[in-house]
Amino acid sequence: MSDPSETSDSEQTFVPDNVQTQHDTFDQAPKKSKIRIKRSWLLFFLLALLIVLLTFRNDLRQGAVESSENAVRYVAFDILGWSPRDIFVWRLRIAGLLDSPLGQRWTQAVDRAGEQPVQAGVQHRTTETFGSDDVEAHVYQVSLVRGEKLIWQFSRLDTADTRLYASLERRGKNDQDWSTVMELDADDATNSQVVSKAGDYRFVLQPELFAKADYSLAIASGGSLPFPVEGAAQRDIGSFFGVDRDGGARKHHGVDIFAERGTPVTAVIDGYVRTGTGARGGEYVWLSGSMIGFGSARYYYAHLDSFAVESGDKVKKGEILGYVGNTGNAKTTPPHLHFGIYSSGPVDPEPFLKPEPELPVL
């Protein structure tokens, strides 16, 4: 009888593929250890090379800093919706200063200034200074209606490497609720915003704690479209939006601009035109920014004496579309242009046609 502990030459011991013998394990252990050592040295070498490059190459170091800052801005602004001022508030919280008397005074500075804001009106220009010991904010407020254009010029007059937070905000439904429209750059450029929602708007400026800052701010508001009748102005508007027509059966969905018969009427935007004739509007032109007329505001020119364009024409702003008349249901009135704006319904054109805003000069 054979010994069960012995194996004949014809027999082989079965070892599963996923099981290693003790001999194999001992043979492979030094190999794995060598691989780990090589990887460690490689990582160490790459890290050392990166440190050397960032130390001696200013351009690479600056690029790394800018990349990290851009990443922070993307997360904070685009994903979380934070403003630069919100970031500073977060830094105060991390530093344990937010709930301190100084931190509370800084975070409440905008509310204090907002209680008595500077009323900017149609034009306003100022040059101001924040002292390093000042814990305050400056607020400039203006009321605007749909169609008006707000322009401003904001510049930093000092060269200090400190932050001056500046933003344009709009009042919400709650009087105390303000939302940020945009952050302002102190680039001394002239910027503009056409108002799509009527209400109160304000410029808010506040430096970080212990920062001295000098700045200049100019603000102006006015119309966003050129006047559609050559040589005419707001004084020539004789009938306004919303007044009764046909004994109160309908409302006037535009403004009537009176001028001599044959006075040119012009395009207020670049776009495409469609001409037509109707019992009410007489000879009329529709102007829109797109060829099919959808997705943009449409402008209506009615009671024309004659056309200067044909349907489908592409026109430039300022190009003549036709001439003032009194066709259609305006035969009993003096010659005038009925001008209307439609964007998801009729819109009052009068604020659009105010004089173009001009920044005040020193």
XYZ file of C-alpha atoms in Angstrom:
362
model
C 0.000 0.000 0.000
C 1.358 3.259 -0.977
C 1.919 6.102 1.451
C -0.842 8.718 0.995
C 1.735 11.430 1.681
C 3.740 10.501 -1.387
C 2.839 11.232 -4.972
C 3.772 9.029 -7.866
C 5.582 10.310 -10.919
C 2.403 10.006 -12.939
C 0.430 12.118 -10.527
C 0.578 15.941 -10.358
C -0.468 18.152 -7.529
C -3.267 20.566 -8.662
C -2.739 24.166 -7.651
C -5.461 26.657 -8.668
C -4.337 29.604 -10.772
C -5.257 32.093 -8.072
C -3.295 30.293 -5.368
C 0.462 30.678 -5.108
C 2.788 28.279 -3.443
C 4.994 29.504 -0.658
C 7.987 29.161 -2.940
C 6.415 31.370 -5.633
C 5.471 34.009 -3.073
C 8.983 34.237 -1.742
C 10.360 34.519 -5.285
C 8.003 37.379 -6.305
C 8.219 39.442 -3.116
C 11.629 40.973 -3.961
C 10.371 41.857 -7.453
C 7.328 43.755 -6.090
C 9.480 45.527 -3.553
C 11.840 46.698 -6.294
C 8.893 48.010 -8.350
C 7.558 49.966 -5.375
C 10.994 51.495 -4.774
C 11.283 52.521 -8.433
C 7.840 54.125 -8.373
C 8.652 56.017 -5.182
C 11.864 57.379 -6.681
C 10.017 58.345 -9.868
C 7.343 60.256 -7.935
C 10.012 61.916 -5.814
C 11.913 62.943 -8.940
C 8.804 64.387 -10.607
C 7.863 66.307 -7.459
C 11.390 67.684 -7.126
C 11.369 68.698 -10.798
C 8.035 70.489 -10.354
C 9.336 72.379 -7.304
C 12.475 73.432 -9.188
C 10.467 74.617 -12.197
C 8.025 76.597 -10.055
C 10.940 78.113 -8.129
C 13.006 79.283 -11.082
C 10.362 79.778 -13.784
C 8.244 82.812 -12.923
C 5.970 82.231 -15.891
C 5.126 78.687 -14.784
C 4.630 79.773 -11.189
C 2.337 82.592 -12.287
C 0.438 80.194 -14.530
C -0.070 77.754 -11.669
C -1.313 80.533 -9.412
C -3.685 81.846 -12.077
C -4.990 78.346 -12.788
C -5.752 77.752 -9.126
C -7.399 81.171 -8.832
C -9.499 80.495 -11.925
C -10.562 77.159 -10.484
C -11.625 78.846 -7.245
C -13.512 81.527 -9.184
C -15.298 78.896 -11.274
C -16.447 76.936 -8.231
C -17.393 80.050 -6.267
C -19.000 82.167 -8.978
C -20.345 79.755 -11.611
C -21.328 76.793 -9.449
C -22.156 78.360 -6.078
C -23.184 81.769 -7.423
C -20.989 83.658 -4.955
C -19.755 87.188 -5.581
C -16.239 88.418 -4.670
C -17.804 90.106 -1.653
C -19.361 86.765 -0.617
C -15.897 85.212 -0.810
C -14.560 87.865 1.563
C -17.429 87.203 3.987
C -16.518 83.514 3.868
C -12.891 84.407 4.635
C -14.045 86.450 7.629
C -16.004 83.448 8.845
C -13.000 81.123 8.487
C -10.843 83.629 10.386
C -13.421 83.803 13.177
C -14.036 87.521 12.575
C -17.506 87.404 11.054
C -19.334 87.486 14.397
C -16.973 90.005 15.948
C -18.103 93.650 16.304
C -15.746 94.611 13.475
C -16.996 91.840 11.194
C -20.626 92.680 11.900
C -19.995 96.340 11.213
C -18.420 95.475 7.852
C -21.177 93.083 6.756
C -23.888 95.581 7.736
C -22.225 98.555 6.027
C -24.165 98.114 2.764
C -27.494 98.031 4.612
C -26.570 101.204 6.489
C -25.579 103.010 3.289
C -28.686 101.691 1.522
C -30.949 103.437 4.021
C -29.903 106.800 2.569
C -28.411 106.112 -0.862
C -27.128 108.831 -3.155
C -29.814 109.413 -5.804
C -27.962 109.367 -9.114
C -30.762 110.781 -11.290
C -30.174 111.136 -15.035
C -26.505 112.042 -14.560
C -24.094 111.721 -11.679
C -20.321 111.821 -11.274
C -18.275 111.574 -8.106
C -14.739 110.999 -6.862
C -14.523 109.455 -3.407
C -12.050 107.951 -0.932
C -12.326 105.094 1.539
C -9.890 105.536 4.413
C -8.055 102.513 5.796
C -9.932 102.961 9.083
C -13.327 103.377 7.415
C -15.760 100.488 7.741
C -18.442 101.669 5.364
C -19.945 101.310 1.899
C -21.160 103.739 -0.755
C -24.491 103.229 -2.545
C -25.743 105.121 -5.619
C -29.346 104.448 -6.622
C -31.425 105.157 -9.728
C -34.974 104.226 -10.784
C -35.319 102.920 -14.338
C -38.068 101.618 -16.608
C -38.005 99.016 -19.338
C -36.227 100.230 -22.443
C -33.937 102.732 -20.759
C -30.191 102.315 -21.010
C -27.901 102.709 -18.023
C -24.264 103.573 -18.698
C -21.389 104.006 -16.269
C -17.654 104.500 -16.018
C -15.859 103.161 -12.953
C -12.142 103.523 -12.265
C -9.755 102.981 -9.385
C -7.587 106.044 -8.799
C -5.056 104.560 -6.374
C -2.485 101.836 -7.011
C -2.892 99.893 -3.764
C -3.081 96.111 -4.058
C -6.374 95.884 -2.165
C -9.869 94.845 -3.148
C -12.669 97.309 -3.792
C -15.858 95.324 -4.258
C -18.254 96.931 -6.730
C -21.521 95.636 -8.144
C -24.704 96.667 -9.921
C -27.797 95.392 -8.107
C -31.562 95.392 -8.692
C -34.248 95.577 -6.022
C -36.452 92.492 -5.769
C -40.128 92.204 -4.913
C -39.223 92.552 -1.267
C -37.930 96.085 -0.683
C -35.022 94.708 1.348
C -34.112 92.065 -1.224
C -31.414 93.058 -3.721
C -29.946 90.761 -6.368
C -26.629 91.216 -8.155
C -26.937 92.053 -11.849
C -23.184 92.072 -12.442
C -19.830 92.685 -10.809
C -18.075 95.866 -11.933
C -14.518 96.128 -13.228
C -12.565 99.275 -12.401
C -11.251 99.472 -15.961
C -12.254 103.072 -16.767
C -14.267 101.747 -19.724
C -17.789 102.896 -20.552
C -20.203 100.052 -19.845
C -23.929 99.818 -20.485
C -27.003 97.796 -19.604
C -30.414 98.005 -21.282
C -33.138 97.644 -18.675
C -35.491 94.711 -19.226
C -37.235 94.996 -15.847
C -38.414 98.277 -14.376
C -37.403 99.085 -10.824
C -34.689 100.440 -8.571
C -31.056 99.786 -9.421
C -28.007 100.641 -7.359
C -24.223 100.689 -7.536
C -22.618 99.284 -4.380
C -18.951 99.920 -3.542
C -17.151 98.592 -0.477
C -13.443 97.939 0.185
C -12.151 95.003 2.164
C -11.274 95.636 5.801
C -8.411 98.075 6.471
C -8.133 98.947 2.773
C -7.676 102.469 1.476
C -9.264 103.039 -1.923
C -9.814 106.028 -4.202
C -12.296 105.750 -7.053
C -14.242 107.667 -9.670
C -17.774 106.760 -10.763
C -19.901 108.353 -13.486
C -23.516 107.273 -14.127
C -26.094 108.276 -16.744
C -29.410 106.939 -18.034
C -31.486 107.566 -21.142
C -33.026 105.902 -24.168
C -31.703 102.769 -25.828
C -32.977 103.352 -29.392
C -32.399 106.143 -31.908
C -35.421 108.278 -32.734
C -37.272 106.730 -35.717
C -38.290 109.993 -37.434
C -35.561 112.069 -39.018
C -35.157 115.452 -37.330
C -37.842 114.750 -34.706
C -37.519 114.318 -30.939
C -39.586 113.468 -27.872
C -41.314 116.849 -28.051
C -42.973 115.666 -31.285
C -44.773 112.752 -29.613
C -48.430 113.772 -29.559
C -50.182 110.604 -28.439
C -48.801 108.169 -25.905
C -48.940 104.460 -25.135
C -51.998 103.101 -23.343
C -54.499 105.885 -24.069
C -58.044 104.916 -25.094
C -58.971 104.398 -28.722
C -62.411 103.924 -30.328
C -64.235 105.172 -27.263
C -62.317 102.901 -24.907
C -62.791 99.751 -26.989
C -59.031 99.367 -27.334
C -55.771 100.862 -26.155
C -53.145 102.729 -28.124
C -50.229 100.294 -28.491
C -47.583 102.783 -29.514
C -46.707 106.459 -29.767
C -47.619 108.929 -32.514
C -44.731 111.092 -33.713
C -45.929 114.095 -35.713
C -43.859 115.448 -38.598
C -44.234 116.911 -42.063
C -45.537 114.600 -44.751
C -42.651 112.913 -46.527
C -40.241 113.103 -43.571
C -38.009 109.982 -43.649
C -38.554 107.295 -41.000
C -35.517 105.180 -40.182
C -34.612 101.745 -38.837
C -33.883 101.680 -35.108
C -31.877 98.429 -35.385
C -30.154 96.285 -37.992
C -32.655 93.744 -39.262
C -35.154 92.572 -41.845
C -38.336 94.284 -43.020
C -41.791 93.239 -44.122
C -44.082 95.761 -45.782
C -47.862 95.704 -46.042
C -51.104 97.638 -46.352
C -54.072 97.506 -43.968
C -57.276 99.374 -43.173
C -55.979 100.451 -39.755
C -52.223 100.893 -40.244
C -52.339 101.976 -43.867
C -48.912 101.564 -45.426
C -46.832 99.859 -42.732
C -43.436 98.240 -42.139
C -42.484 95.562 -39.615
C -38.799 95.520 -38.617
C -37.232 92.661 -36.664
C -33.749 91.484 -35.817
C -34.259 88.063 -37.392
C -35.488 87.110 -40.834
C -38.499 85.144 -39.564
C -39.356 87.685 -36.863
C -39.256 85.304 -33.892
C -36.999 85.451 -30.849
C -36.528 89.219 -30.944
C -38.488 92.425 -30.514
C -40.460 93.682 -33.520
C -40.889 97.333 -34.452
C -44.026 98.629 -36.177
C -44.082 101.699 -38.451
C -47.623 102.666 -39.544
C -49.512 105.312 -41.575
C -46.600 105.737 -44.002
C -47.073 107.837 -47.112
C -44.813 105.513 -49.125
C -42.108 102.848 -48.787
C -38.361 103.060 -49.325
C -37.835 99.296 -48.888
C -39.383 96.034 -50.016
C -40.388 92.967 -48.026
C -37.401 90.778 -47.224
C -34.849 93.578 -47.441
C -32.018 93.558 -44.937
C -31.441 97.038 -43.517
C -28.939 98.788 -41.289
C -29.762 100.977 -38.315
C -30.480 104.486 -39.567
C -31.492 103.369 -43.062
C -34.675 104.952 -44.468
C -37.688 102.611 -44.435
C -40.367 104.980 -45.706
C -41.918 108.413 -45.299
C -44.355 109.979 -42.841
C -47.994 110.072 -43.967
C -51.526 109.561 -42.661
C -52.721 106.447 -44.475
C -55.102 103.884 -42.983
C -57.363 105.055 -40.173
C -55.262 108.224 -39.742
C -56.699 109.996 -42.801
C -58.444 112.589 -40.637
C -55.318 113.414 -38.588
C -52.169 115.362 -39.452
C -49.297 113.277 -40.873
C -47.497 111.248 -38.234
C -45.689 107.972 -37.623
C -47.337 105.431 -35.366
C -44.371 103.617 -33.808
C -44.876 100.443 -31.776
C -42.680 97.845 -30.091
C -43.803 94.248 -29.567
C -41.997 91.723 -27.404
C -44.359 89.089 -25.989
C -47.027 91.759 -26.373
C -47.018 95.540 -26.823
C -44.368 97.553 -24.958
C -44.331 101.286 -24.263
C -41.832 102.778 -26.761
C -41.447 106.130 -24.986
C -38.629 105.108 -22.563
C -36.704 103.562 -25.478
C -36.869 106.885 -27.334
C -35.511 109.143 -24.602
C -32.305 111.011 -25.499
C -29.206 108.820 -25.529
C -27.461 108.852 -22.135
C -24.279 110.880 -21.852
C -21.814 110.620 -19.003
C -21.251 113.904 -17.165
C -17.837 115.482 -17.513
C -15.789 116.909 -14.693
